[in-house]
Short mmCIF file of C-alpha atoms in Angstrom, two decimals:
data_model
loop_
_atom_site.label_atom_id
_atom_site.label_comp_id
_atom_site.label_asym_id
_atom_site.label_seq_id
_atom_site.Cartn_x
_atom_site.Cartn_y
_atom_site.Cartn_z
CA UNK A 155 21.08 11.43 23.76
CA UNK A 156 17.48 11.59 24.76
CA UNK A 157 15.77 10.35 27.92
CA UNK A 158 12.54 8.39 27.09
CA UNK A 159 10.07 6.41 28.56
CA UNK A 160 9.90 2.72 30.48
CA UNK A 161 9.05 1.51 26.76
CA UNK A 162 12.26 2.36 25.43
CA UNK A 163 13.96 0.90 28.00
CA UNK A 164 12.27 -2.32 27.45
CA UNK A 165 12.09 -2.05 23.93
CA UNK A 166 16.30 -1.88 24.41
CA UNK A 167 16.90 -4.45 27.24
CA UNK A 168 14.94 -6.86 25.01
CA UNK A 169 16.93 -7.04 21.81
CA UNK A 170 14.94 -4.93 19.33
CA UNK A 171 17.19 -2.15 19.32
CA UNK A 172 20.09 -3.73 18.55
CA UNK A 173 17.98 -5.59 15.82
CA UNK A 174 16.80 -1.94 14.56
CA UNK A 175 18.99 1.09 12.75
CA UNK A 176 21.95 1.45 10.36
CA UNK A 177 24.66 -1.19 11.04
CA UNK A 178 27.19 1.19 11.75
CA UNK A 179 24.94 3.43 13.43
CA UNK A 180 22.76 3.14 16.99
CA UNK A 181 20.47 1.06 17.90
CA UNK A 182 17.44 2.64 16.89
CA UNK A 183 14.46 3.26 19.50
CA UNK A 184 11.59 4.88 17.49
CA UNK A 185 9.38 1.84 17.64
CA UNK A 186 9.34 1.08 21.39
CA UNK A 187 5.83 1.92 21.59
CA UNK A 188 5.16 -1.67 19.53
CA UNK A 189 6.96 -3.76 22.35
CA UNK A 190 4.63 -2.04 24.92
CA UNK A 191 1.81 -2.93 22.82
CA UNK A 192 2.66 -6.14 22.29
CA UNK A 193 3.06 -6.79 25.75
CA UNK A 194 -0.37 -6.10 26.59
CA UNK A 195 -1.28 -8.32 24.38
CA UNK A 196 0.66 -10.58 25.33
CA UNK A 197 -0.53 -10.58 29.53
CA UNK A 198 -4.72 -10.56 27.95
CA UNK A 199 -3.71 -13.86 26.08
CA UNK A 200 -1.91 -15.13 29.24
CA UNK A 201 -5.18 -14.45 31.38
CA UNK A 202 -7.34 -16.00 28.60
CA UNK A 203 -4.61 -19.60 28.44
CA UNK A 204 -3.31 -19.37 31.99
CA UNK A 205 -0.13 -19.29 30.70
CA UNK A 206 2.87 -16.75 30.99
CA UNK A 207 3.45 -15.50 27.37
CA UNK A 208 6.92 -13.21 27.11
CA UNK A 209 6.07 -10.71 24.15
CA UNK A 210 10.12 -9.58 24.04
CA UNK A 211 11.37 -13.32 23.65
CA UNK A 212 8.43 -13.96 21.05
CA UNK A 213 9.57 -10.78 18.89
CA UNK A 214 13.53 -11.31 19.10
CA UNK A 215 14.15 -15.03 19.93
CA UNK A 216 14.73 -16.07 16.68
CA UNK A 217 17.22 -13.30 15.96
CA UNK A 218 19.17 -14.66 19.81
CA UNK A 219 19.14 -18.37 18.53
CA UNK A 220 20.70 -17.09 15.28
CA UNK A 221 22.86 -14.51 16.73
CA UNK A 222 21.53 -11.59 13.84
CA UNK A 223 22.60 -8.20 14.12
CA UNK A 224 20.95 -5.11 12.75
CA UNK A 225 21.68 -4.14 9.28
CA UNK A 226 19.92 -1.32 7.90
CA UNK A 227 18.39 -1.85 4.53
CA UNK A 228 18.98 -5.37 4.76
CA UNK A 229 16.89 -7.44 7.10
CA UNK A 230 18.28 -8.91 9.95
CA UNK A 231 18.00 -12.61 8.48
CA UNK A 232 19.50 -11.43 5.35
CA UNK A 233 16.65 -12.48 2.83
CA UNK A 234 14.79 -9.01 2.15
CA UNK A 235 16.43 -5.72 1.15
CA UNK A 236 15.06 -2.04 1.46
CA UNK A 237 15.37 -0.71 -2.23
CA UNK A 238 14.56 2.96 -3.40
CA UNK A 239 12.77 3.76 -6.40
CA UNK A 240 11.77 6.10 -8.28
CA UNK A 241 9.09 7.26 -5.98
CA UNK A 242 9.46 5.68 -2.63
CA UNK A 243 10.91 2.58 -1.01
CA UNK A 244 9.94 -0.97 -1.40
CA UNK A 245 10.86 -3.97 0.17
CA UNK A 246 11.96 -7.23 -1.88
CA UNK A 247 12.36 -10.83 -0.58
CA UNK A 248 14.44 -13.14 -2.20
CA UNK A 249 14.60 -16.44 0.25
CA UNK A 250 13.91 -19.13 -1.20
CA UNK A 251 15.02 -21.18 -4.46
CA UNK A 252 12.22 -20.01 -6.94
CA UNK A 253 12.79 -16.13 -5.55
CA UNK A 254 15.92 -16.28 -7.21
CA UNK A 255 15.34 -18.16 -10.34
CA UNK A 256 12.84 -16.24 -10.70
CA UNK A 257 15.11 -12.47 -11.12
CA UNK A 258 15.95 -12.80 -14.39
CA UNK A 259 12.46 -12.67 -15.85
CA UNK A 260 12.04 -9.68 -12.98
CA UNK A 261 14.74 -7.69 -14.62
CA UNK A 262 13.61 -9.04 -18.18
CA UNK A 263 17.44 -10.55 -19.05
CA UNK A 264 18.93 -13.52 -19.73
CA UNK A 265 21.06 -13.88 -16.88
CA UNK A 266 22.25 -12.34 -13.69
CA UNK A 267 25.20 -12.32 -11.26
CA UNK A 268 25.84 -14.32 -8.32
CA UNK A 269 25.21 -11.90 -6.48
CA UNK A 270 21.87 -10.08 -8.07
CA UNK A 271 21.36 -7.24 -5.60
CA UNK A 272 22.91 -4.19 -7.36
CA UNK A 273 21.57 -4.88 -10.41
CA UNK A 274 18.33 -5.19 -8.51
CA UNK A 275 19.31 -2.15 -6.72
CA UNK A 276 20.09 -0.30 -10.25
CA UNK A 277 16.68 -1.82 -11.58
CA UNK A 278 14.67 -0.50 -9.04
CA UNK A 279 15.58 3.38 -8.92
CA UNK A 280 14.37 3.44 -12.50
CA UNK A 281 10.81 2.34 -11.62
CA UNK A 282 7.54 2.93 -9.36
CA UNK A 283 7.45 1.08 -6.28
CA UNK A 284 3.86 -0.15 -8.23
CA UNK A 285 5.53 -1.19 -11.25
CA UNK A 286 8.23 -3.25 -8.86
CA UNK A 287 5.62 -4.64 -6.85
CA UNK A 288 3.03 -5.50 -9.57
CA UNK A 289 5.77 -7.41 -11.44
CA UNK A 290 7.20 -9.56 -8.49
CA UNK A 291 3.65 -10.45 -8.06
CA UNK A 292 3.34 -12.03 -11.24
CA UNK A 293 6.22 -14.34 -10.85
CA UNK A 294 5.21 -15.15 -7.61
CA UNK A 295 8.22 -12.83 -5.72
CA UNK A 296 7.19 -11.36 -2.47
CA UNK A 297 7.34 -7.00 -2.90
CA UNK A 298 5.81 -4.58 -0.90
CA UNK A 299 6.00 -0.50 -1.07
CA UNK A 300 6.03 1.13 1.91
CA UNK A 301 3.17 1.57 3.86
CA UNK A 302 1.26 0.30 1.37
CA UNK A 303 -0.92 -1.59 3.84
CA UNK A 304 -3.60 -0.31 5.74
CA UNK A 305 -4.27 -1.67 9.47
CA UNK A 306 -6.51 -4.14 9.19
CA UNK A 307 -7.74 -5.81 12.17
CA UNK A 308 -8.98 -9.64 12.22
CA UNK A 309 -12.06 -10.62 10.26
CA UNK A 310 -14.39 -12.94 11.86
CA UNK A 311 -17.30 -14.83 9.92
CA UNK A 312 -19.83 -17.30 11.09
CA UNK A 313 -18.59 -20.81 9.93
CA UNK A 314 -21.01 -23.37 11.75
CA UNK A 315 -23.00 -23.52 15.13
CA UNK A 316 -21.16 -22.22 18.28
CA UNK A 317 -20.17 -24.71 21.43
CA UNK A 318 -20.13 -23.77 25.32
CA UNK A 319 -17.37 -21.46 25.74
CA UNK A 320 -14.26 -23.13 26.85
CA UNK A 321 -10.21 -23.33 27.76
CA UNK A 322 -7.80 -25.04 25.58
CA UNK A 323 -6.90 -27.94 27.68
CA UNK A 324 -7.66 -31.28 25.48
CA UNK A 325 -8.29 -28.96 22.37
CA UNK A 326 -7.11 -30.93 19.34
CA UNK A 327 -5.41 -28.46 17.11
CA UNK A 328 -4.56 -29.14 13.35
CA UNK A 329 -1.47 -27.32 12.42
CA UNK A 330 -0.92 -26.72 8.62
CA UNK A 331 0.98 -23.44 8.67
CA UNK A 332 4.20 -22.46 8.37
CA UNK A 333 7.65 -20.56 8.78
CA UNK A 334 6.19 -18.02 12.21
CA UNK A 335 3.40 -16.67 12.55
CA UNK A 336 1.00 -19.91 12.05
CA UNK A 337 3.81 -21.84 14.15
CA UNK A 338 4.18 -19.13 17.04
CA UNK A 339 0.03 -18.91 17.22
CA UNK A 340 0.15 -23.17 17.47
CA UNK A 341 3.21 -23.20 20.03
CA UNK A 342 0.84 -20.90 22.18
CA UNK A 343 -1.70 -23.11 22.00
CA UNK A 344 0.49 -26.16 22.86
CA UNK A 345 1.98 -24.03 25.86
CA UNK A 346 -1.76 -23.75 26.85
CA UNK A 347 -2.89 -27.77 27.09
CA UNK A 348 -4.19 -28.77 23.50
CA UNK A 349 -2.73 -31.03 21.29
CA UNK A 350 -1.08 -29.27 18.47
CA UNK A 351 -0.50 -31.97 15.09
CA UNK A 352 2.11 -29.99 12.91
CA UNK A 353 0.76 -30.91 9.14
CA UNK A 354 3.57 -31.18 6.85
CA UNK A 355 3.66 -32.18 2.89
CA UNK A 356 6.40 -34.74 1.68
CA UNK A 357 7.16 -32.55 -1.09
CA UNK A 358 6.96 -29.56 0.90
CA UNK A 359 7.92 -29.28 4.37
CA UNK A 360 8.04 -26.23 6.63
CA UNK A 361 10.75 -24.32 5.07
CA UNK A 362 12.25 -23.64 8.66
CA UNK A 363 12.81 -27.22 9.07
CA UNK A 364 15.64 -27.20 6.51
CA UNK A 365 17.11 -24.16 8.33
CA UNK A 366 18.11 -23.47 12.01
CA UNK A 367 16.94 -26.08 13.74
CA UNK A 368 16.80 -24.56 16.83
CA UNK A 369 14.57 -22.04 15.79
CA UNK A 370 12.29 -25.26 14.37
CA UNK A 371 12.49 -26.35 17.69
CA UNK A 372 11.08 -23.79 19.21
CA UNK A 373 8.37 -23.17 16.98
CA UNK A 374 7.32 -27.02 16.89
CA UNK A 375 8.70 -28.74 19.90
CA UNK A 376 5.32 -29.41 21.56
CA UNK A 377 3.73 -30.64 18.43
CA UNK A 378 3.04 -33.88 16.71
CA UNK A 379 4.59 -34.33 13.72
CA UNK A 380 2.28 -35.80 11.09
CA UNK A 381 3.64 -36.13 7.45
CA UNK A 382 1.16 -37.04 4.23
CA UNK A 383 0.41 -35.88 0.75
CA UNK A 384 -1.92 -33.41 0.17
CA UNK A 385 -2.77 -34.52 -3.05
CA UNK A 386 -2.89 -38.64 -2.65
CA UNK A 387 -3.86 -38.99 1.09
CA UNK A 388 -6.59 -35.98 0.69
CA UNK A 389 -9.24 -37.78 2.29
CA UNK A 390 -6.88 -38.77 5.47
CA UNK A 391 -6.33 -35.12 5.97
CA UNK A 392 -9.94 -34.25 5.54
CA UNK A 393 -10.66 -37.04 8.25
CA UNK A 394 -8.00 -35.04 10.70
CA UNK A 395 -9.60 -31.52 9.80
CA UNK A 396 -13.17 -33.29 10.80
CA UNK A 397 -11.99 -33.93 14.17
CA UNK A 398 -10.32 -30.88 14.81
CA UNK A 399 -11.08 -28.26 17.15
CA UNK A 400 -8.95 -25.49 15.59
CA UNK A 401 -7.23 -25.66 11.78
CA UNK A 402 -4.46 -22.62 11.30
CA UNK A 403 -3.83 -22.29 7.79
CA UNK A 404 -0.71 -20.56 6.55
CA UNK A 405 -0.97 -21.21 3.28
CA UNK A 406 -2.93 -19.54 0.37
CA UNK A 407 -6.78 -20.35 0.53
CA UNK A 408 -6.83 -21.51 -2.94
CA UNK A 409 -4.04 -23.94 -1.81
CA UNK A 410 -6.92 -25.62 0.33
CA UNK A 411 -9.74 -24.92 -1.74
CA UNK A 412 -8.87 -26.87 -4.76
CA UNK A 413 -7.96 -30.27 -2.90
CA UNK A 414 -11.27 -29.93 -1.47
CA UNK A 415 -10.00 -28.90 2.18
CA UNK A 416 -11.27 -25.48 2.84
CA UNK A 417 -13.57 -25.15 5.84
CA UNK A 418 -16.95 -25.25 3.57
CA UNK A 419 -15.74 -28.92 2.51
CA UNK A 420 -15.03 -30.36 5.76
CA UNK A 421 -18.17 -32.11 8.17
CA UNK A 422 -18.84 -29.46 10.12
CA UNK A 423 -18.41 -29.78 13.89
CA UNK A 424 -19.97 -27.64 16.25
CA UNK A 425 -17.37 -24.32 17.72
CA UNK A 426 -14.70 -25.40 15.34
CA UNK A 427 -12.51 -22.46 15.04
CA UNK A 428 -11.00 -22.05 11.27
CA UNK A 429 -7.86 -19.89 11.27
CA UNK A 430 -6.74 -18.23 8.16
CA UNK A 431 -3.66 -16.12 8.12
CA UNK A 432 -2.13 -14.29 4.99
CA UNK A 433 0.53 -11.82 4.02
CA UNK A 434 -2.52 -9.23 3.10
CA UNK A 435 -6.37 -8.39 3.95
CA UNK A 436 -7.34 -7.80 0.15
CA UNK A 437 -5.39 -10.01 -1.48
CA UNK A 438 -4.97 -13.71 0.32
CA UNK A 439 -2.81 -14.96 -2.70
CA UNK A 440 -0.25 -12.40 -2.67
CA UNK A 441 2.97 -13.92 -1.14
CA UNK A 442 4.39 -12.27 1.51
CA UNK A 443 7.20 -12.90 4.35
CA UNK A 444 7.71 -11.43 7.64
CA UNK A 445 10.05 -8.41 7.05
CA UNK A 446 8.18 -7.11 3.73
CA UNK A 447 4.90 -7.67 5.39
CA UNK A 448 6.48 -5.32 7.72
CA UNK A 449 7.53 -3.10 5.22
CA UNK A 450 3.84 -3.18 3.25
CA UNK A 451 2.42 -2.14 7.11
CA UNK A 452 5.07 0.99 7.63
CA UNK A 453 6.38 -0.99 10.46
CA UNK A 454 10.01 0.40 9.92
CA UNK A 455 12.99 2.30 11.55
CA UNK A 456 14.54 5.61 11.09
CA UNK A 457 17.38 6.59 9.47
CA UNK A 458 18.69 9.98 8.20
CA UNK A 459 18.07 9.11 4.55
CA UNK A 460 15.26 6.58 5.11
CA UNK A 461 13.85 3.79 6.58
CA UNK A 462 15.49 0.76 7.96
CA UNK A 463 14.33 -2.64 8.81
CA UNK A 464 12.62 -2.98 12.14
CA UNK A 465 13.48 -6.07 14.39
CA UNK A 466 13.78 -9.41 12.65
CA UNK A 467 10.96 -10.11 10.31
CA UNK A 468 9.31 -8.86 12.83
CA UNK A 469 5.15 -8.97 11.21
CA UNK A 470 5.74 -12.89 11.71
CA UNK A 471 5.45 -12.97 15.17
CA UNK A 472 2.85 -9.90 15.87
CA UNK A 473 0.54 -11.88 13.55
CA UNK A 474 1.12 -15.60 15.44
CA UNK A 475 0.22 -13.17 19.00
CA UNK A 476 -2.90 -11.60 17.74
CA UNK A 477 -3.57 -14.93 16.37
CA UNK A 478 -3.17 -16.80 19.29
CA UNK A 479 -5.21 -13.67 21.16
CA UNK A 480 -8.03 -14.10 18.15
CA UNK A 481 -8.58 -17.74 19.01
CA UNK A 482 -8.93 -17.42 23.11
CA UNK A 483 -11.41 -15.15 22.83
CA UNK A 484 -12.88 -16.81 19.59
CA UNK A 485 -13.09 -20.03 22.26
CA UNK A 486 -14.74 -17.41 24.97
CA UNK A 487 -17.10 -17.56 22.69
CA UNK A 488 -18.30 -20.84 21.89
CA UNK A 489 -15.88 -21.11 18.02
CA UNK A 490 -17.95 -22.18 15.51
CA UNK A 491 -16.07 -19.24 13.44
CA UNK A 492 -13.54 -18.26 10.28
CA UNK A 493 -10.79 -15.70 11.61
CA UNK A 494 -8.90 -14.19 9.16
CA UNK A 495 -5.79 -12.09 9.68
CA UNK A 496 -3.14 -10.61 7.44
CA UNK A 497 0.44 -9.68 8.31
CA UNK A 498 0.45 -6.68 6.45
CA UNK A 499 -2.71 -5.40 7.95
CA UNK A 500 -1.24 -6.21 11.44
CA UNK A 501 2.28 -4.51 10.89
CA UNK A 502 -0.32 -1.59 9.53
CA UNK A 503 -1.71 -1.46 12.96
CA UNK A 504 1.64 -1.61 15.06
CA UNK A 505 2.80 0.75 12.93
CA UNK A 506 0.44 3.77 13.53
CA UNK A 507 1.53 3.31 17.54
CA UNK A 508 3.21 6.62 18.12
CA UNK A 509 6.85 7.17 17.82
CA UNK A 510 9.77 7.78 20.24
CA UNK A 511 13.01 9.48 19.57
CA UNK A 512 15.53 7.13 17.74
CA UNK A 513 18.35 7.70 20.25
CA UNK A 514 17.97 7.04 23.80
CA UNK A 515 20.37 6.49 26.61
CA UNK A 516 19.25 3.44 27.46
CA UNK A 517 21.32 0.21 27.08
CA UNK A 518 20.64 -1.74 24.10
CA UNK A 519 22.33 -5.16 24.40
CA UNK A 520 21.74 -8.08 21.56
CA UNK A 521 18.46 -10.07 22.06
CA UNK A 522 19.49 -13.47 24.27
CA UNK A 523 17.73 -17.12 22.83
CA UNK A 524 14.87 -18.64 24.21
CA UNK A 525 15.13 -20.96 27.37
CA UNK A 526 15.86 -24.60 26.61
CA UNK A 527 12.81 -26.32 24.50
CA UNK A 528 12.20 -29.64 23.38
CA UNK A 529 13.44 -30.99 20.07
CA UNK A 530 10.66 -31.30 17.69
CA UNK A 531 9.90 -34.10 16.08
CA UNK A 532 10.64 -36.03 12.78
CA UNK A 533 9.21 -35.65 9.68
CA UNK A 534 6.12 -37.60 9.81
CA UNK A 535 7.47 -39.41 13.25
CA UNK A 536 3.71 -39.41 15.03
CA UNK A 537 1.75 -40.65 11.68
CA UNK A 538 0.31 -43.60 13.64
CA UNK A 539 -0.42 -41.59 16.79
CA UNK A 540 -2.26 -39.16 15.04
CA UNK A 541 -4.27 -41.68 13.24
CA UNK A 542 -5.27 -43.54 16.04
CA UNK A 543 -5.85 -39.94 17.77
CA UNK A 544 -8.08 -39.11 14.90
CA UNK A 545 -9.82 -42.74 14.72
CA UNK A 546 -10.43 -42.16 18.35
CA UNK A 547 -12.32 -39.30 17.57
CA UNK A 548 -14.38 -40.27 15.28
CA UNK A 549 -15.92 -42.75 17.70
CA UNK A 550 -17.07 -40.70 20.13
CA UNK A 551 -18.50 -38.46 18.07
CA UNK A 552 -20.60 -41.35 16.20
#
């Protein structure tokens, strides 16, 4: 075994090693240079929220509260898989209902098995990772080759006047993401003092909600919890984006844009601070999750004959840090700004830190859950809070 530095020893005591390398194998260590970066991250957005923000428990919680395991070319959570093809690897994601439905048409047949993985394995060594990735884009199936992504640091436009600099205390924050990375960027936020209102859809709630819920907990437990349709109670929503401080959207721009909530249709409001974050830089409508967005950045392990998955889904919560990191010093600033960041494009980032030697002699025991946090709230449970919050609002800004 090798020796190696303070960052591997971290980057083992914290979870991510046993999260990283061939299931039958060692942990693996070669990415301990992205803990170390994360954690400097992590103390700058402390000193910007006054807050104490633990870059190890944000990377491998989840995996603790769900008790995950490394397994190679199969992502810790068990919805993405590590495929080879013809020319390289990709990554495919099948988690959610329409993923699925959606393989026959992938592998152009009529039906599949249960279990569709070998077939998709079979599939895929016969074609380019482009070919692969092109198609589950069409039927709306997150793909990604590997290392496909370049870094891609935040984009920041103009989006209406600035205000006076300021903290976060009393901040009213519009939540309409979902899943992590929006979330973990929001919970942040809460930690810090403002008042976080977790947007949700009837018809489609966060997808995390329906899964762990302790892991929905921990995302959302500071938050208010404000159901409505997007489509019938438009206007209501528009009325909550006018008063808001900060908006995180999670979802695809076009989502937004064609209900008439983007931030060009909402009254402006002086250092409003618009946050857009996607699964890639060039291409906002491509859907992406967190372990293929890792995948698309070259944020992987190593393994003798290839890569392996690299923590759990573990662009999700880089992006919600450099998020959260984006909109302190966005607020330093006066706001009054658009800040758009992709997943892929930070994974791309993380991933050109250098690498360590996979083996190391340090101790690599699983990642332990968050402390105890606060059960979120119902679907829709603070509806008449939040609209006397937002009616509030609007009066003392008449």
């Amino acid at each position: 075994m090798v020796q190696v530095s303070n960052a591997a020893s971290r980057w083992g005591s914290s979870g991510l090693a046993w999260l990283t390398g061939l299931p039958g194998g060692a942990p693996d260590f070669s990415r301990a240079e992205v803990l170390a970066r994360a954690e400097q991250v992590a103390t700058a957005l402390g000193g910007h929220l006054g807050i104490t923000v633990d870059a190890a428990m944000l990377l491998a919680g989840r995996a603790g509260l769900l008790g995950l395991s490394r397994a190679g070319r199969i992502s810790a959570g068990g919805g993405t898989r590590l495929l080879s093809a013809r020319d390289g690897w990709c990554a495919l994601t099948l988690s959610r209902p329409d993923d699925i439905a959606a393989v026959p048409a992938l592998l152009e047949v009529d039906e599949v098995p249960a279990d569709p993985w070998p077939m998709l394995q079979r599939w895929a060594a016969t074609c380019l990772v482009s070919a692969i990735t092109e198609r589950a884009s069409l039927l709306d199936v997150p793909a990604a080759g590997l290392g496909e992504a370049a870094d891609a640091p935040r984009r920041v436009e103009r989006l209406g006047s600035a205000g006076a600099a300021r903290g976060t205390e009393g901040l009213l924050v519009a939540d309409l993401s979902s899943m992590w990375a929006g979330p973990l960027c929001g919970q942040l936020l809460a930690h810090a003092g403002a008042t976080v209102v977790k947007v949700e859809s009837p018809q489609r709630p966060d997808g995390t909600r329906a899964g762990n819920r302790e892991f929905f907990d921990w995302m959302n437990g500071e938050k208010l919890s404000y159901c409505l349709d997007f489509e019938g109670q438009a206007d209501e929503l528009r009325e909550l984006l006018g008063v808001a401080d900060i908006v995180i959207e999670g979802s695809r721009p076009a989502a937004l844009t064609r209900r008439g909530l983007g931030p060009d249709h909402i009254v402006p409001r002086a250092g409003r601070i618009w946050l857009r974050i996607s699964g890639y830089d060039q291409n906002p409508g491509r859907p992406a999750f967190g372990d293929d967005a890792a995948v698309a950045g070259g944020l992987v392990g190593v393994a003798a004959d290839g890569p392996v998955f690299c923590g759990d889904a573990i662009a999700d919560p880089l992006t919600g840090l450099q998020a959260a990191v984006a909109v302190a010093e966005s607020l330093a600033r006066g706001g009054g700004e658009l800040i758009q960041l992709s997943m892929a494009g930070i994974a791309a980032g993380y991933a050109a830190l250098p690498s360590a030697p996979s083996a190391s002699d340090c101790p690599a025991p699983p990642p332990q859950p968050p402390p105890s946090h606060r059960r979120a709230a119902e679907l829709g449970a603070d509806n008449d809070g939040v609209r006397r919050l937002v009616s509030e609002r609007r009066l003392r800004s008449c």
